[in-house]
Amino acid sequence: MSKMATPTPEAKGLRQSMAWIHTWLGLLAGWILFAMFLTGTASYFRPEITQWMQPELRPATVSATQAAQTSVAYLQATSPDDEQWFIYLPDDRTAETRVFARPKPNPDAKATPTKRAAELKLDPATGVPLTARDTRGGEHFYRFHFQLQLPHPWGRWLAGLCAIFMLATSISGVITHKRIFVDFFTLRWGKGQRSWLDAHNVSAVLALPFHAMITYTGLITLVVMYMPWPIMANYQKPATFSAEAYGRDNEGEASGKAAPLAAIGPMMAAATREWQGGRPRTIIIRHPNDAAATVTLVQSGADQLNARSPSVTFSGASGARLSGSHRPGPAIATAGVMLGLHIGQYAGPVLRWTYFLLGLTGAAMVGTGLLLWTAKRRKPGTKPFFGFHIVERLNIATIACLPTGMAAYLLANRLIPVDISGRAGMEVSAMFWTWFGLATLSVMRPVARAWPEMLMVSAGAFAALPIVNMATTQRGFFASLMAGDGLFIAFDLVMVAMAALLGFGAWKAGQVKAKKAPTRRRAVSPSVQQQVREVVDAA
Amino acid sequence: MPLEPGLIGYAAFASLALVIKKHRPAPPLPAMPSPQVARVMGWMLLIVSAINAMLRFGPAIGVVAWIGQLCIAGAVFVLCLAWQPRMALAAAIPALVLAAGLSLA
């Protein structure tokens, strides 16, 4: 940075071209990035959101071993002849066991393929199937974050393109920013464009390690999709690559000889010993009740930075340890840690909240950047050009209306009847209809009114959530407080905090527009002109 | 709750802000360090915060937790500094006391 500060002509040229890149790439990707940041931030609480969206599920907490035993017993009773069982054990963040059974392929090739059985939720204590309202839960925000509700593979491509733009704007932003250290703590309120620049700088610079990490690791997560050529050049089939990189799955055939499945408890204990206290999260049982049955235990991602968890395989008949997952090479281990850093599944409560707040900082950085673009180009007394209107409207549609859409998704979960069919899809539709509907409505209002109004609507939607939750479930705020239900208490508090934040934004937006005329007149005074020159310089 | 890295980080940023002339409050705060002392103090506190994070979270996750909590502490400090500069700077003392309390608890 200090090298960049030397006022040679070349340096100035570099900074100007970087400023151009920063401005235009940032603008192009900004709206999608804002949505990606906001939904990605929510995704740090993916299991919690899912729990909140199925309030009728309140299974008692039992040990993982008991949950494994009850779910194996359930699968033995319902589908003992299946090819494969998948069991996802409950943990600190998921209350119920999820099971999924894959039947044997029909030997008659012409027969219609057997329909995939749906995933079931079981009570960990008893192994009895649980029924709850159909919802996509936190999974929806998570999927939207990188698939953008577009058909495969376009969503992922678009998300990747935006991430590349984000990476480019991060680097060009650092080069453009002349006074990173001098202005490190500088945030001045109520000074129009100067304030937006300060807010953009502060949210970007203070959380720069997070922004750089999250953008880069996000890209790396899908790198095999974005850049398939190294693998294509070196491997005949991509499957060969994954087998070499991640180790081969145990694809052993069934022997056809029946043998009872060994007890799961001792295998779990053995795996935990092998992982030095790491807990198993997923159990995969191949060919249950066959002499060649295998039981693979996969370690929980909550115990380690690397998101690709090791596994250990036991013989289903004897319970003896057969093999452990092969130790990943340095490249795969690095990729796993990068993925782990991005999704933060390893993070305990404190670190998870840190991630959440950092994600909000990211959304703030993108949002203030978008607002800065318009603030810089708003010339008093002149008619703004056409593109300016588009940017201004898209800013309102994204920054002020998307939060309402997300709140509408949660509200729809409480308001759509529990047993209606297709309700999970209706919840998702509620988010987009609300978002785009309000965005359309906002176009019909003057800009000065649209900002406070739309922000007020979103504040209202978030404020309504605790009330609607109290009215439609047994788990309202006071009931949760009495029951010591931390998740539901925290959820309500976060909703109120979001409402307060958006309400504050609405109030400020209303104020700014109200005293617009005096600020404009002041802008003619020399000292402010000086400031403006400073701003133009810095940006 | 292992919040000490962030709390110490807050105090570190408050110290480092006192190095910059425009952030030094006009009637000085009681017992306000000089810019030179504030700079040394700020960097020392950052190191202490790093050590604390390593001890609390282990080396691998400690680095992540340290940087993450520093980022949040910095953002909180700047917001407070813009709103109530004197209070924001003075809050470094209670932040340190709280951090000491948490690490003993």
XYZ file of C-alpha atoms in Angstrom:
644
model
C 0.000 0.000 0.000
C 2.704 2.454 0.923
C 4.254 1.947 -2.498
C 0.928 2.858 -4.074
C 0.877 6.143 -2.211
C 3.817 7.608 -4.142
C 2.321 10.214 -6.455
C 4.011 9.106 -9.662
C 1.911 9.391 -12.823
C 1.873 5.607 -13.314
C 0.607 5.029 -9.803
C -2.205 7.457 -10.396
C -3.079 5.708 -13.622
C -3.142 2.384 -11.853
C -5.352 3.664 -9.083
C -7.743 5.227 -11.550
C -8.079 2.082 -13.603
C -8.582 0.099 -10.399
C -11.256 2.575 -9.329
C -12.990 2.014 -12.660
C -12.888 -1.769 -12.185
C -14.096 -1.398 -8.620
C -16.996 0.852 -9.563
C -18.348 -1.077 -12.503
C -17.723 -4.695 -11.534
C -19.048 -3.863 -8.087
C -22.178 -2.329 -9.536
C -22.833 -5.179 -11.984
C -22.522 -7.900 -9.378
C -23.680 -5.839 -6.411
C -27.354 -6.733 -6.314
C -26.782 -10.453 -6.590
C -23.900 -10.262 -4.124
C -26.140 -8.504 -1.621
C -28.677 -11.315 -1.901
C -25.902 -13.910 -1.656
C -24.470 -12.273 1.448
C -27.843 -11.999 3.177
C -29.036 -15.532 2.465
C -25.562 -16.931 3.094
C -25.489 -15.201 6.452
C -28.824 -16.749 7.343
C -27.428 -20.118 6.273
C -24.991 -20.138 9.167
C -28.116 -21.016 11.148
C -29.424 -23.538 8.632
C -30.299 -26.311 11.133
C -31.712 -23.788 13.596
C -33.966 -22.229 10.951
C -35.161 -25.705 9.994
C -35.945 -26.453 13.633
C -37.811 -23.169 13.970
C -39.812 -23.950 10.838
C -41.031 -27.259 12.280
C -42.144 -26.133 15.720
C -44.217 -29.255 16.324
C -41.049 -31.332 16.517
C -39.630 -31.395 20.005
C -38.036 -34.798 20.472
C -36.188 -35.422 23.713
C -32.395 -35.391 23.523
C -30.797 -38.799 23.826
C -27.286 -40.121 23.258
C -26.145 -40.614 19.686
C -25.725 -44.313 20.376
C -29.330 -44.673 21.429
C -30.480 -42.704 18.379
C -28.440 -45.038 16.165
C -29.911 -48.113 17.828
C -33.511 -46.950 17.552
C -33.140 -45.949 13.915
C -31.492 -49.266 12.978
C -34.338 -51.052 14.735
C -36.844 -49.002 12.750
C -35.140 -49.779 9.445
C -34.890 -53.473 10.361
C -38.626 -53.507 10.931
C -39.605 -51.614 7.797
C -37.068 -52.359 5.072
C -34.618 -55.104 6.078
C -33.847 -56.064 2.463
C -32.777 -52.693 1.149
C -29.488 -52.165 -0.595
C -28.392 -49.252 1.541
C -29.463 -47.318 4.624
C -28.421 -43.791 5.412
C -28.801 -42.581 8.976
C -28.095 -38.985 9.986
C -27.810 -38.828 13.746
C -29.072 -35.909 15.827
C -26.526 -33.531 17.334
C -26.452 -30.260 19.255
C -28.180 -28.455 16.398
C -30.552 -31.068 14.955
C -33.021 -32.722 17.269
C -34.269 -35.638 15.182
C -32.701 -38.608 13.415
C -33.095 -38.603 9.647
C -33.096 -41.879 7.759
C -33.160 -42.694 4.106
C -33.302 -46.175 2.622
C -32.340 -47.118 -0.926
C -34.056 -50.275 -2.156
C -32.259 -52.927 -4.211
C -32.348 -52.199 -7.940
C -34.947 -54.265 -9.680
C -33.181 -57.083 -11.594
C -35.762 -56.739 -14.353
C -34.288 -53.822 -16.301
C -37.542 -53.110 -18.136
C -39.569 -52.633 -14.970
C -40.244 -49.056 -13.959
C -37.515 -47.968 -11.568
C -38.608 -48.066 -7.945
C -39.443 -44.627 -6.669
C -36.886 -43.262 -4.265
C -38.292 -43.460 -0.783
C -38.481 -40.074 0.878
C -36.288 -39.157 3.774
C -37.913 -39.797 7.123
C -37.517 -38.096 10.445
C -37.423 -40.362 13.481
C -37.734 -39.706 17.170
C -34.214 -40.462 18.441
C -35.514 -41.904 21.703
C -38.008 -44.365 20.247
C -37.340 -44.662 16.516
C -40.947 -43.774 15.738
C -41.399 -41.686 12.556
C -42.187 -38.049 13.258
C -44.536 -36.012 11.175
C -44.162 -32.281 10.809
C -45.222 -29.635 8.371
C -43.558 -29.886 4.995
C -40.935 -27.191 4.623
C -37.576 -26.610 3.018
C -36.399 -24.913 6.195
C -32.958 -23.342 6.323
C -32.019 -25.419 3.295
C -33.845 -22.922 1.093
C -31.622 -19.947 2.035
C -28.579 -22.175 1.759
C -29.480 -23.345 -1.741
C -30.465 -19.863 -2.880
C -27.111 -18.563 -1.668
C -25.252 -20.362 -4.450
C -27.931 -21.513 -6.893
C -30.000 -18.326 -6.934
C -33.218 -20.272 -7.635
C -32.110 -20.740 -11.241
C -32.049 -24.040 -13.124
C -28.846 -26.040 -12.823
C -26.121 -25.162 -13.739
C -26.947 -21.501 -14.461
C -27.409 -20.456 -10.846
C -24.051 -21.809 -9.814
C -22.393 -20.245 -12.835
C -23.942 -16.864 -12.088
C -23.020 -17.113 -8.415
C -19.469 -18.003 -9.436
C -19.273 -15.092 -11.838
C -20.440 -12.737 -9.095
C -17.888 -14.220 -6.709
C -15.144 -13.583 -9.274
C -16.365 -9.991 -9.592
C -16.373 -9.741 -5.819
C -12.797 -10.961 -5.637
C -11.787 -8.441 -8.303
C -13.586 -5.606 -6.501
C -11.924 -6.569 -3.202
C -8.460 -6.358 -4.704
C -9.130 -3.244 -6.775
C -10.825 -1.675 -3.755
C -7.754 -2.149 -1.586
C -5.571 -0.604 -4.291
C -8.002 2.269 -4.843
C -8.332 3.069 -1.145
C -5.628 5.633 -0.467
C -5.870 5.964 3.276
C -6.583 2.527 4.644
C -4.687 3.129 7.860
C -5.358 6.827 8.309
C -9.110 6.326 7.860
C -9.180 2.987 9.637
C -11.554 4.218 12.343
C -13.195 7.052 10.438
C -16.987 7.068 10.190
C -18.776 10.406 9.888
C -22.555 10.504 10.035
C -24.868 12.891 8.238
C -22.443 14.041 5.544
C -24.148 12.559 2.500
C -21.786 10.986 0.034
C -18.844 11.272 2.455
C -20.748 9.191 5.007
C -21.574 6.484 2.488
C -17.926 6.314 1.509
C -16.890 6.085 5.161
C -19.419 3.356 5.864
C -18.355 1.441 2.746
C -14.675 1.763 3.684
C -15.148 0.824 7.316
C -17.345 -2.216 6.624
C -14.923 -3.345 3.926
C -11.595 -2.662 5.638
C -12.409 -3.802 9.168
C -13.785 -7.118 7.992
C -11.429 -7.460 5.019
C -9.977 -10.791 6.231
C -13.489 -12.219 6.302
C -14.499 -10.798 2.925
C -11.353 -12.093 1.262
C -11.693 -15.487 2.921
C -15.382 -15.937 2.214
C -15.111 -14.901 -1.438
C -12.086 -17.018 -2.214
C -13.255 -20.114 -0.347
C -16.690 -19.758 -1.931
C -15.126 -19.901 -5.373
C -12.814 -22.769 -4.431
C -15.769 -24.799 -3.186
C -17.109 -25.094 -6.734
C -13.757 -24.896 -8.483
C -14.085 -28.333 -10.050
C -17.261 -27.130 -11.732
C -15.889 -23.719 -12.776
C -12.549 -25.092 -14.000
C -12.980 -28.712 -15.044
C -10.121 -28.644 -17.537
C -7.199 -29.791 -15.357
C -9.136 -32.932 -14.497
C -10.322 -33.403 -18.089
C -6.751 -33.127 -19.312
C -5.406 -35.714 -16.911
C -8.187 -38.225 -16.384
C -10.273 -40.187 -18.843
C -13.236 -40.123 -16.498
C -13.889 -37.650 -13.667
C -14.789 -40.634 -11.487
C -11.183 -41.800 -11.680
C -10.102 -38.450 -10.316
C -12.478 -38.518 -7.380
C -11.544 -42.102 -6.564
C -7.891 -41.133 -6.534
C -8.455 -37.923 -4.609
C -11.054 -38.973 -2.086
C -10.562 -42.741 -1.960
C -12.828 -45.407 -3.358
C -16.181 -46.193 -1.816
C -16.707 -49.699 -0.524
C -18.750 -50.954 -3.427
C -18.678 -54.596 -2.353
C -21.396 -56.900 -3.653
C -23.841 -58.705 -1.432
C -22.901 -62.321 -0.783
C -26.470 -63.547 -0.790
C -25.837 -65.308 2.500
C -27.938 -63.990 5.344
C -26.254 -62.896 8.540
C -27.686 -60.743 11.323
C -26.412 -57.199 11.641
C -23.984 -56.718 14.527
C -24.818 -54.208 17.257
C -24.128 -50.602 16.274
C -23.181 -49.351 19.758
C -19.714 -50.951 19.972
C -18.872 -49.724 16.454
C -19.738 -46.151 17.442
C -17.601 -46.443 20.546
C -14.706 -47.828 18.488
C -14.987 -45.011 15.951
C -15.019 -42.364 18.665
C -11.871 -43.927 20.158
C -10.220 -43.908 16.744
C -11.095 -40.205 16.235
C -9.916 -39.279 19.722
C -13.334 -38.175 20.877
C -14.742 -37.127 17.475
C -18.406 -38.084 17.233
C -20.005 -40.041 14.389
C -22.701 -38.117 12.521
C -23.657 -40.249 9.513
C -24.058 -44.017 9.331
C -24.157 -45.774 5.975
C -25.104 -49.441 6.064
C -24.689 -51.402 2.828
C -26.414 -54.719 2.292
C -27.903 -54.949 5.774
C -28.459 -58.491 7.066
C -26.079 -59.979 4.528
C -22.830 -61.715 5.387
C -20.983 -59.049 3.342
C -22.734 -56.115 5.051
C -20.624 -53.030 5.840
C -21.254 -50.221 8.293
C -19.514 -46.929 7.550
C -19.427 -44.222 10.207
C -18.608 -40.670 9.115
C -17.285 -38.204 11.656
C -19.270 -35.099 12.550
C -18.090 -31.895 10.886
C -18.614 -30.067 14.180
C -15.322 -31.391 15.535
C -12.849 -30.249 12.897
C -11.971 -27.442 10.535
C -11.789 -29.762 7.531
C -15.296 -30.125 6.114
C -14.471 -33.477 4.511
C -14.831 -35.812 7.435
C -12.921 -39.046 7.873
C -14.864 -42.280 8.064
C -14.321 -45.784 9.307
C -15.935 -48.960 7.991
C -16.886 -52.042 9.984
C -18.086 -55.443 8.927
C -21.827 -55.586 9.430
C -21.773 -59.274 10.289
C -18.912 -59.458 12.767
C -18.578 -55.831 13.836
C -14.840 -55.963 13.137
C -13.103 -52.885 11.770
C -12.463 -53.302 8.038
C -10.872 -50.028 6.915
C -10.568 -46.323 7.597
C -10.998 -43.582 5.015
C -7.723 -42.943 3.304
C -5.815 -39.932 4.573
C -6.403 -37.054 2.155
C -3.436 -35.619 0.302
C -2.382 -32.025 1.018
C -4.441 -30.546 -1.837
C -7.647 -32.301 -0.825
C -7.020 -31.468 2.829
C -6.550 -27.796 1.909
C -9.736 -27.813 -0.144
C -11.569 -29.421 2.757
C -10.350 -26.789 5.197
C -11.324 -24.009 2.790
C -14.799 -25.467 2.457
C -14.913 -25.799 6.240
C -13.917 -22.168 6.678
C -16.634 -21.098 4.272
C -19.581 -23.027 5.691
C -18.425 -22.803 9.295
C -19.937 -26.108 10.344
C -17.084 -26.614 12.789
C -17.904 -23.364 14.565
C -19.238 -23.467 18.095
C -21.888 -20.963 19.214
C -19.544 -17.996 19.749
C -17.766 -18.449 16.446
C -21.069 -19.052 14.657
C -22.429 -15.726 15.876
C -19.139 -14.132 14.829
C -19.657 -15.554 11.334
C -23.233 -14.277 11.340
C -22.201 -10.730 12.268
C -19.349 -10.820 9.750
C -21.823 -11.885 7.079
C -23.988 -8.893 7.941
C -20.879 -6.696 7.632
C -20.437 -8.117 4.147
C -24.018 -7.300 3.227
C -23.483 -3.808 4.644
C -20.354 -3.377 2.550
C -22.126 -4.358 -0.666
C -25.193 -2.304 0.220
C -23.252 0.854 1.063
C -21.197 0.383 -2.093
C -24.366 0.326 -4.185
C -25.716 3.395 -2.405
C -22.398 5.166 -2.851
C -22.653 4.663 -6.595
C -25.884 6.651 -6.675
C -24.761 9.177 -4.037
C -21.742 10.041 -6.186
C -23.797 10.574 -9.311
C -26.686 12.492 -7.814
C -26.178 16.003 -9.177
C -28.571 18.528 -7.670
C -30.562 20.457 -10.216
C -29.763 18.224 -13.192
C -31.923 15.532 -14.672
C -30.340 12.172 -13.889
C -29.520 9.900 -16.818
C -31.532 6.763 -17.522
C -29.050 4.267 -16.054
C -29.081 6.195 -12.811
C -32.814 5.534 -12.421
C -32.318 1.827 -13.021
C -29.569 1.582 -10.427
C -31.573 3.570 -7.908
C -34.627 1.353 -8.397
C -32.636 -1.868 -8.265
C -31.010 -0.674 -5.062
C -34.398 -0.212 -3.453
C -35.606 -3.536 -4.837
C -32.625 -5.388 -3.418
C -31.636 -3.660 -0.208
C -35.078 -2.693 1.042
C -37.266 -5.451 -0.430
C -35.211 -8.655 -0.172
C -35.291 -8.670 3.665
C -39.092 -8.530 3.482
C -39.015 -11.513 1.152
C -36.944 -13.485 3.617
C -39.291 -12.555 6.450
C -42.244 -13.522 4.238
C -40.725 -16.987 3.776
C -40.717 -17.422 7.549
C -44.165 -15.852 7.973
C -45.582 -18.152 5.293
C -44.290 -21.087 7.295
C -46.533 -20.073 10.168
C -49.530 -18.889 8.155
C -49.944 -21.567 5.446
C -52.080 -24.430 6.817
C -49.939 -27.239 8.197
C -51.404 -30.157 6.260
C -51.964 -28.587 2.861
C -50.084 -30.336 0.064
C -47.261 -28.528 -1.698
C -46.858 -26.086 1.160
C -43.046 -26.214 1.077
C -43.124 -24.820 -2.456
C -45.682 -22.217 -1.425
C -43.345 -20.938 1.283
C -40.608 -20.461 -1.292
C -43.059 -18.744 -3.645
C -44.103 -16.447 -0.820
C -40.542 -15.184 -0.561
C -40.212 -14.370 -4.251
C -43.727 -13.000 -4.748
C -43.228 -10.707 -1.761
C -39.769 -9.653 -2.838
C -40.546 -8.957 -6.484
C -44.040 -7.716 -5.732
C -42.754 -5.078 -3.344
C -39.961 -4.230 -5.755
C -42.583 -3.592 -8.440
C -44.685 -1.532 -6.057
C -41.664 0.522 -5.037
C -41.156 1.603 -8.650
C -44.513 3.352 -8.493
C -43.424 5.503 -5.561
C -41.044 8.449 -5.741
C -37.528 7.395 -4.726
C -37.502 9.646 -1.691
C -40.611 7.911 -0.369
C -39.823 4.397 -1.601
C -36.748 4.010 0.600
C -38.344 4.694 3.990
C -41.588 2.965 3.030
C -40.014 -0.245 1.827
C -37.619 -0.365 4.763
C -40.557 0.192 7.086
C -42.448 -2.685 5.459
C -39.494 -4.999 5.982
C -39.107 -3.848 9.583
C -42.801 -4.561 10.070
C -42.481 -8.031 8.555
C -39.659 -8.945 10.931
C -41.463 -7.437 13.902
C -44.551 -9.485 12.991
C -42.645 -12.774 13.164
C -42.488 -13.157 16.970
C -46.158 -12.155 17.223
C -47.320 -14.550 14.508
C -45.171 -17.265 16.039
C -46.806 -16.697 19.407
C -50.277 -16.747 17.870
C -49.850 -19.872 15.772
C -47.635 -22.151 17.877
C -47.233 -23.245 21.455
C -43.701 -21.895 21.405
C -44.174 -18.145 21.683
C -41.605 -15.945 23.338
C -42.906 -16.222 26.906
C -43.573 -19.944 26.674
C -40.036 -20.430 25.361
C -38.687 -18.260 28.137
C -40.476 -20.394 30.720
C -39.311 -23.610 29.061
C -35.737 -22.349 28.668
C -35.973 -22.987 24.910
C -32.835 -21.102 23.854
C -33.329 -21.509 20.113
C -36.820 -20.003 20.023
C -35.846 -17.184 22.396
C -32.809 -16.315 20.311
C -34.819 -16.515 17.079
C -37.398 -14.023 18.361
C -34.685 -11.708 19.632
C -32.864 -11.760 16.297
C -36.120 -10.999 14.474
C -36.745 -8.034 16.787
C -33.159 -6.867 16.270
C -33.571 -7.095 12.493
C -36.820 -5.141 12.752
C -35.082 -2.493 14.858
C -32.170 -2.248 12.415
C -34.462 -1.920 9.388
C -36.740 0.464 11.268
C -33.726 2.617 12.121
C -32.801 2.540 8.438
C -36.319 3.602 7.479
C -36.281 6.430 10.001
C -32.890 7.656 8.795
C -33.941 7.378 5.147
C -37.020 9.455 5.901
C -34.946 12.071 7.701
C -32.339 12.398 4.980
C -34.961 13.096 2.375
C -36.766 15.578 4.617
C -33.724 17.832 5.011
C -32.446 17.319 1.523
C -32.897 20.917 0.414
C -30.621 22.488 3.069
C -27.862 19.931 2.454
C -27.936 20.794 -1.198
C -27.577 24.476 -0.541
C -24.682 23.807 1.788
C -22.924 21.834 -0.901
C -22.035 25.098 -2.618
C -19.956 26.363 0.279
C -16.194 26.123 -0.378
C -15.346 23.905 2.568
C -17.823 21.298 1.451
C -16.593 21.592 -2.093
C -13.176 20.850 -0.715
C -14.628 17.797 0.943
C -16.312 16.679 -2.230
C -13.014 16.915 -4.055
C -11.495 14.802 -1.296
C -14.214 12.230 -1.716
C -13.862 12.050 -5.459
C -10.155 11.680 -4.896
C -10.502 8.926 -2.396
C -13.099 6.940 -4.279
C -18.251 -17.748 26.780
C -14.906 -17.260 25.045
C -15.384 -13.612 24.096
C -12.055 -12.370 25.475
C -10.253 -12.114 22.107
C -12.911 -9.668 20.924
C -13.020 -7.685 24.168
C -9.235 -7.353 24.295
C -9.331 -6.527 20.589
C -11.783 -3.716 21.317
C -9.362 -2.241 23.856
C -6.539 -2.691 21.346
C -8.424 -0.745 18.678
C -9.316 1.985 21.188
C -5.619 2.322 22.015
C -4.654 2.400 18.350
C -7.276 5.082 17.680
C -5.579 7.256 20.315
C -2.454 7.189 18.125
C -4.326 9.097 15.411
C -4.598 12.785 16.187
C -8.133 13.317 14.899
C -9.480 10.597 17.202
C -7.903 12.035 20.382
C -10.743 13.688 22.311
C -10.393 17.431 22.803
C -10.521 17.820 26.540
C -8.386 14.702 27.089
C -9.828 11.740 28.942
C -8.499 11.188 32.450
C -5.352 9.029 32.276
C -5.172 9.094 28.480
C -1.929 7.594 27.176
C 0.292 9.598 24.824
C 0.273 8.536 21.157
C 3.558 6.663 21.557
C 2.385 4.749 24.607
C -1.008 4.113 22.999
C 0.642 2.587 19.946
C 2.715 0.160 21.999
C -0.282 -0.657 24.179
C -2.507 -1.271 21.174
C -0.116 -3.706 19.546
C 0.569 -5.455 22.844
C -3.173 -5.906 23.396
C -3.552 -7.343 19.884
C -0.856 -9.890 20.716
C -2.477 -10.706 24.052
C -5.787 -11.161 22.259
C -4.128 -13.556 19.795
C -2.541 -15.591 22.580
C -5.838 -15.724 24.418
C -7.641 -16.957 21.297
C -5.046 -19.716 20.776
C -5.430 -20.826 24.377
C -9.206 -20.738 24.328
C -9.874 -22.287 20.916
C -6.685 -24.218 20.148
C -4.227 -23.080 17.479
C -6.221 -23.953 14.329
C -9.619 -22.544 15.242
C -7.922 -19.947 17.463
C -6.564 -18.098 14.422
C -10.021 -18.005 12.845
C -11.713 -16.970 16.076
C -9.092 -14.292 16.721
C -9.410 -12.667 13.300
C -13.200 -13.008 13.308
C -13.659 -11.472 16.739
C -11.177 -8.690 15.914
C -13.201 -7.776 12.829
C -16.398 -7.572 14.863
C -14.685 -5.691 17.705
C -13.343 -3.198 15.182
C -16.764 -2.660 13.613
C -18.408 -2.219 17.020
C -15.673 0.196 18.097
C -16.004 2.324 14.969
C -19.787 2.491 15.317
C -19.438 3.561 18.961
C -16.663 6.005 18.114
C -18.848 7.694 15.524
C -21.729 7.907 17.974
C -20.128 8.693 21.364
C -16.366 9.092 20.889
C -15.432 9.636 24.529
C -17.547 6.784 25.779
C -16.279 4.482 23.016
C -12.665 5.128 24.017
C -13.332 4.892 27.740
C -15.202 1.601 27.238
C -11.828 -0.050 26.620
C -11.324 -0.266 30.400
C -14.571 -2.155 31.192
C -13.927 -4.346 28.133
C -10.559 -5.359 29.567
C -12.027 -5.925 33.029
C -14.756 -8.096 31.530
C -12.169 -10.036 29.514
C -10.137 -10.627 32.671
C -13.273 -11.791 34.470
C -14.232 -14.149 31.637
C -10.801 -15.706 31.429
C -10.769 -16.348 35.175
C -14.318 -17.709 35.220
